[in-house]
Amino acid sequence: MSPSPPPDAEGGLLALELPDARLEVDAARGGRVVALRWAGRNLLTGPEVDPINYGSTFWTSPQSQWGWPPVHEIDAAPYVVLAADAPDALALRGPASETLDVSVEKRFSADRARRAFVLTFLVANHATSAARVAPWQVTRVQPGGLAFFATGMGLLPHSDLPVTEVDGITWLHHDAAVIGGHQKLFADTAEGWIAHLDGDTLFVKTFDVVPREAQAPGEAQVELYASSAHRYLEIEAQGACETIAPGGSLAWRVEWRVRGVPPGVPLALGSAALVAFARAVAAGRDLVGTGA
């Protein structure tokens, strides 16, 4: 791919659309997803909430390789917009990190038939020695919602975010009265999805399941983070930790789906019907019989 003018740019942002959802990407801010809109409302938080931690970004894992703040070239530096292979696709490439000697390319597409946004991340190793990293997507959603996923082998010992397990599902209610500070969950999952309920809107991420032994050291496939200010919740997923040879790369794919929850489905922690709907959305079964 070669550099080209941004396709479908609006207000400086790049956009992809499905019939009922819109994805907006800011190439000037690390190729970050700054909006996931459903019925016009952004399900992600913006810079007015936190000037650094907003929208959906991508990092490499483990964090012990870079500490804090995030690596600028990967998280926030301007990305070059590349020529798209299809009208419903975007591709952006960031600069190589001086500290990690890796760069990131982000590819976004709108799969209209499956009503899903497909996000593919490629991490390239520019060093003369092998790099060992895992891909990591960090998505900041609005506060006060309900996050849940299929429980795996259980929480890792360094988890301190209060959650509830019901019938094999781990639930987090983002409740300011219960969450007292900077708290985080580290876990694996038995199924390749994590869901977030915001009002009656369900946001589902899907990804390949990673066995615990293949996860980055000190990290986990599923991570949730709540700040002490209670202004956002981070829904995080990681891929397998892999060794990248000099000049090589790894690729990781995540899919995003947004749906309105059908009437009659209880919107509450422990709702078996809500879990069944999330599983159907993750598998694309909710589209059967809709003509989509």
Coordinates of C-alpha atoms in Angstrom, one line a residue:
M1 CA 0.0 0.0 0.0
S2 CA 1.1 3.5 -0.7
P3 CA 0.2 6.9 0.9
S4 CA -3.0 8.5 -0.5
P5 CA -5.5 11.2 0.5
P6 CA -7.8 10.1 3.4
P7 CA -10.9 8.4 2.1
D8 CA -14.2 9.6 3.3
A9 CA -12.7 12.2 5.6
E10 CA -15.1 14.3 7.6
G11 CA -13.9 17.0 10.0
G12 CA -10.4 15.6 9.9
L13 CA -11.6 12.1 10.8
L14 CA -11.9 8.9 8.7
A15 CA -15.2 7.1 8.9
L16 CA -16.7 3.7 8.1
E17 CA -20.4 3.1 8.2
L18 CA -22.7 0.2 8.7
P19 CA -26.5 0.7 8.3
D20 CA -26.9 1.4 12.0
A21 CA -23.4 2.2 13.3
R22 CA -20.4 4.4 12.5
L23 CA -16.7 4.1 13.3
E24 CA -14.6 7.2 13.3
V25 CA -10.7 7.2 13.3
D26 CA -8.3 10.0 14.0
A27 CA -5.1 9.5 11.9
A28 CA -3.5 12.4 13.6
R29 CA -3.9 10.8 17.0
G30 CA -2.3 7.4 16.6
G31 CA -4.9 6.1 14.2
R32 CA -7.1 6.0 17.3
V33 CA -10.8 5.1 17.1
V34 CA -12.4 8.1 18.6
A35 CA -16.1 7.2 18.1
L36 CA -18.3 4.2 17.8
R37 CA -21.7 5.7 17.2
W38 CA -25.1 4.0 17.6
A39 CA -28.1 6.1 16.8
G40 CA -25.8 9.0 16.7
R41 CA -24.5 8.5 20.3
N42 CA -20.8 7.8 20.9
L43 CA -20.3 4.7 23.0
L44 CA -16.7 5.7 23.6
T45 CA -15.4 8.5 25.7
G46 CA -13.7 11.6 24.2
P47 CA -10.9 13.9 25.1
E48 CA -13.2 16.1 27.1
V49 CA -13.3 13.3 29.7
D50 CA -9.6 12.7 29.7
P51 CA -7.1 14.4 27.2
I52 CA -4.9 11.3 27.0
N53 CA -7.0 8.3 27.9
Y54 CA -10.0 8.3 25.5
G55 CA -11.4 6.4 22.6
S56 CA -9.9 3.0 21.6
T57 CA -6.2 2.7 21.2
F58 CA -3.6 -0.1 20.6
W59 CA -0.5 -0.9 22.6
T60 CA 2.0 -3.8 22.7
S61 CA 2.1 -6.0 25.8
P62 CA 3.5 -6.6 28.3
Q63 CA 3.4 -3.1 29.8
S64 CA 6.6 -3.9 31.7
Q65 CA 8.5 -3.3 28.5
W66 CA 7.6 0.4 28.4
G67 CA 5.9 1.4 31.7
W68 CA 4.0 4.7 31.5
P69 CA 3.1 6.8 29.6
P70 CA 2.2 4.7 26.5
V71 CA 4.8 4.6 23.7
H72 CA 4.1 7.8 21.8
E73 CA 4.8 6.5 18.3
I74 CA 2.3 3.7 18.8
D75 CA -0.4 5.4 20.9
A76 CA -0.6 9.0 19.8
A77 CA 1.8 10.0 17.0
P78 CA 0.3 10.8 13.6
Y79 CA -0.3 7.8 11.3
V80 CA 0.1 7.8 7.5
V81 CA -3.1 7.0 5.7
L82 CA -2.6 4.3 3.1
A83 CA -4.6 3.5 0.0
A84 CA -7.6 1.3 0.8
D85 CA -8.1 -2.0 -0.9
A86 CA -11.9 -1.6 -0.8
P87 CA -14.4 1.3 -0.5
D88 CA -15.4 0.1 3.0
A89 CA -11.8 -0.1 4.3
L90 CA -9.1 2.1 5.8
A91 CA -5.4 1.4 6.5
L92 CA -3.0 3.5 8.6
R93 CA 0.6 3.1 9.5
G94 CA 2.5 4.6 12.4
P95 CA 6.2 5.4 12.8
A96 CA 8.6 3.0 14.4
S97 CA 9.1 3.3 18.1
E98 CA 12.6 4.4 19.2
T99 CA 12.3 2.4 22.4
L100 CA 10.7 -0.8 21.1
D101 CA 11.9 -0.8 17.5
V102 CA 8.4 -1.9 16.3
S103 CA 5.7 -0.1 14.3
V104 CA 2.0 -0.7 14.1
E105 CA -0.3 -0.8 11.0
K106 CA -4.1 -0.6 11.6
R107 CA -6.6 -1.8 9.1
F108 CA -10.3 -1.1 9.5
S109 CA -13.2 -2.4 7.4
A110 CA -17.0 -2.5 7.5
D111 CA -18.5 -5.9 6.9
R112 CA -22.0 -5.0 5.9
A113 CA -23.2 -8.5 5.5
R114 CA -22.2 -9.4 9.0
R115 CA -22.9 -5.9 10.5
A116 CA -19.4 -5.9 12.0
F117 CA -16.4 -3.6 12.0
V118 CA -13.2 -5.6 11.5
L119 CA -10.0 -4.3 13.1
T120 CA -6.7 -5.9 12.2
F121 CA -3.4 -4.8 13.7
L122 CA 0.0 -5.6 12.4
V123 CA 3.1 -5.2 14.6
A124 CA 6.4 -5.1 12.6
N125 CA 9.8 -5.6 14.1
H126 CA 12.4 -3.2 12.9
A127 CA 15.2 -4.4 15.2
T128 CA 18.1 -6.6 14.3
S129 CA 17.1 -9.0 17.1
A130 CA 13.8 -10.8 17.8
A131 CA 11.0 -9.0 19.6
R132 CA 8.5 -10.8 21.9
V133 CA 5.2 -9.0 22.3
A134 CA 1.4 -9.4 22.4
P135 CA -1.2 -7.2 20.7
W136 CA -3.4 -5.2 23.1
Q137 CA -6.5 -3.2 22.4
V138 CA -7.7 -0.7 25.0
T139 CA -11.2 0.7 24.6
R140 CA -12.7 3.4 26.9
V141 CA -16.4 3.1 27.2
Q142 CA -18.9 5.3 29.0
P143 CA -19.2 4.9 32.8
G144 CA -22.1 3.2 34.6
G145 CA -22.5 0.2 32.3
L146 CA -22.2 -3.5 32.6
A147 CA -19.3 -5.5 31.3
F148 CA -19.4 -9.3 31.1
F149 CA -17.5 -12.3 29.5
A150 CA -17.4 -16.1 29.8
T151 CA -15.3 -17.0 32.8
G152 CA -12.1 -18.9 32.0
M153 CA -9.7 -20.4 34.6
G154 CA -10.4 -17.5 37.0
L155 CA -9.0 -14.2 37.9
L156 CA -5.2 -13.7 38.2
P157 CA -3.9 -13.0 41.8
H158 CA -3.2 -9.3 41.1
S159 CA -6.8 -8.5 40.2
D160 CA -8.5 -6.1 42.5
L161 CA -11.6 -5.0 40.6
P162 CA -14.8 -6.3 42.3
V163 CA -16.7 -8.6 40.0
T164 CA -19.5 -11.2 40.3
E165 CA -19.6 -14.6 38.7
V166 CA -23.0 -16.1 37.8
D167 CA -23.4 -19.4 35.9
G168 CA -20.0 -19.2 34.3
I169 CA -20.1 -15.5 33.4
T170 CA -18.0 -12.8 35.0
W171 CA -19.8 -9.5 35.5
L172 CA -18.6 -6.0 36.3
H173 CA -21.1 -3.3 37.2
H174 CA -19.2 0.0 36.8
D175 CA -20.6 1.4 40.1
A176 CA -18.8 4.4 41.6
A177 CA -20.1 3.4 45.1
V178 CA -18.2 0.1 44.9
I179 CA -15.1 1.0 42.9
G180 CA -12.9 3.1 45.2
G181 CA -9.7 3.7 43.2
H182 CA -7.5 2.7 40.3
Q183 CA -8.6 -1.0 40.1
K184 CA -8.0 -3.6 37.5
L185 CA -9.1 -7.1 36.5
F186 CA -6.9 -9.7 34.9
A187 CA -8.5 -12.9 33.5
D188 CA -8.7 -15.3 30.7
T189 CA -11.9 -16.3 29.0
A190 CA -13.6 -19.6 27.9
E191 CA -15.1 -17.9 24.8
G192 CA -13.8 -15.3 22.4
W193 CA -15.9 -12.4 23.3
I194 CA -16.5 -9.6 25.8
A195 CA -19.6 -7.5 26.0
H196 CA -20.5 -4.1 27.4
L197 CA -24.1 -2.9 28.0
D198 CA -24.7 0.8 27.9
G199 CA -28.4 1.5 28.5
D200 CA -30.1 -0.8 26.1
T201 CA -27.2 -0.9 23.6
L202 CA -24.8 -3.9 23.5
F203 CA -21.2 -3.6 22.3
V204 CA -19.5 -6.9 21.7
K205 CA -15.8 -7.5 20.9
T206 CA -14.8 -10.9 19.4
F207 CA -11.3 -12.4 19.2
D208 CA -9.4 -15.7 19.2
V209 CA -9.2 -17.3 22.6
V210 CA -5.6 -17.4 24.0
P211 CA -4.6 -20.1 26.5
R212 CA -3.2 -18.7 29.7
E213 CA 0.3 -20.1 29.0
A214 CA 0.4 -18.1 25.7
Q215 CA -0.5 -14.7 27.3
A216 CA 2.1 -12.0 27.9
P217 CA 3.9 -12.2 31.3
G218 CA 2.1 -10.3 34.0
E219 CA -0.9 -9.6 31.6
A220 CA -4.1 -11.4 30.6
Q221 CA -6.3 -12.0 27.6
V222 CA -9.1 -9.9 29.2
E223 CA -8.4 -6.9 31.3
L224 CA -10.8 -4.3 32.7
Y225 CA -9.7 -1.0 34.3
A226 CA -11.6 1.5 36.3
S227 CA -10.1 4.9 37.3
S228 CA -10.7 6.6 40.6
A229 CA -12.5 9.4 38.8
H230 CA -15.2 7.0 37.6
R231 CA -15.2 8.8 34.2
Y232 CA -14.7 5.8 32.0
L233 CA -14.2 2.0 32.0
E234 CA -11.5 0.3 29.9
I235 CA -12.5 -2.9 28.0
E236 CA -9.2 -4.5 27.1
A237 CA -8.3 -7.6 25.1
Q238 CA -4.9 -9.1 24.2
G239 CA -3.7 -11.6 21.7
A240 CA -1.1 -14.3 22.1
C241 CA 2.5 -13.3 23.0
E242 CA 4.6 -14.1 20.0
T243 CA 8.2 -13.9 18.9
I244 CA 8.7 -11.7 15.9
A245 CA 11.9 -12.2 13.9
P246 CA 13.8 -9.2 12.6
G247 CA 11.9 -7.8 9.7
G248 CA 8.9 -9.9 10.5
S249 CA 5.4 -9.1 11.8
L250 CA 2.4 -10.5 13.7
A251 CA -1.2 -9.9 12.8
W252 CA -4.2 -9.8 15.2
R253 CA -7.9 -9.4 14.4
V254 CA -10.7 -8.1 16.5
E255 CA -14.4 -7.6 15.4
W256 CA -16.8 -5.1 16.9
R257 CA -20.6 -5.4 16.8
V258 CA -23.2 -3.1 18.2
R259 CA -26.8 -4.0 18.6
G260 CA -29.9 -2.8 20.4
V261 CA -31.0 -5.3 22.9
P262 CA -34.4 -6.8 22.0
P263 CA -37.4 -5.8 24.2
G264 CA -38.1 -8.3 27.0
V265 CA -34.5 -9.1 27.6
P266 CA -33.6 -8.2 31.2
L267 CA -30.9 -5.5 31.3
A268 CA -29.3 -6.7 34.5
L269 CA -26.4 -8.4 36.0
G270 CA -26.9 -12.2 35.8
S271 CA -29.5 -12.0 33.0
A272 CA -29.3 -15.4 31.2
A273 CA -31.2 -13.9 28.3
L274 CA -28.7 -11.0 27.9
V275 CA -25.9 -13.5 27.9
A276 CA -27.6 -15.6 25.2
F277 CA -28.1 -12.5 23.1
A278 CA -24.5 -11.5 23.5
R279 CA -23.4 -15.0 22.4
A280 CA -25.7 -14.8 19.4
V281 CA -24.3 -11.4 18.4
A282 CA -20.7 -12.7 18.8
A283 CA -21.4 -15.6 16.5
G284 CA -23.5 -13.6 14.1
R285 CA -26.6 -15.8 14.8
D286 CA -28.7 -12.7 15.7
L287 CA -28.8 -11.9 11.9
V288 CA -30.5 -15.2 11.0
G289 CA -33.9 -14.5 9.5
T290 CA -33.3 -10.7 9.4
G291 CA -32.5 -10.6 5.7
A292 CA -29.1 -9.0 6.6

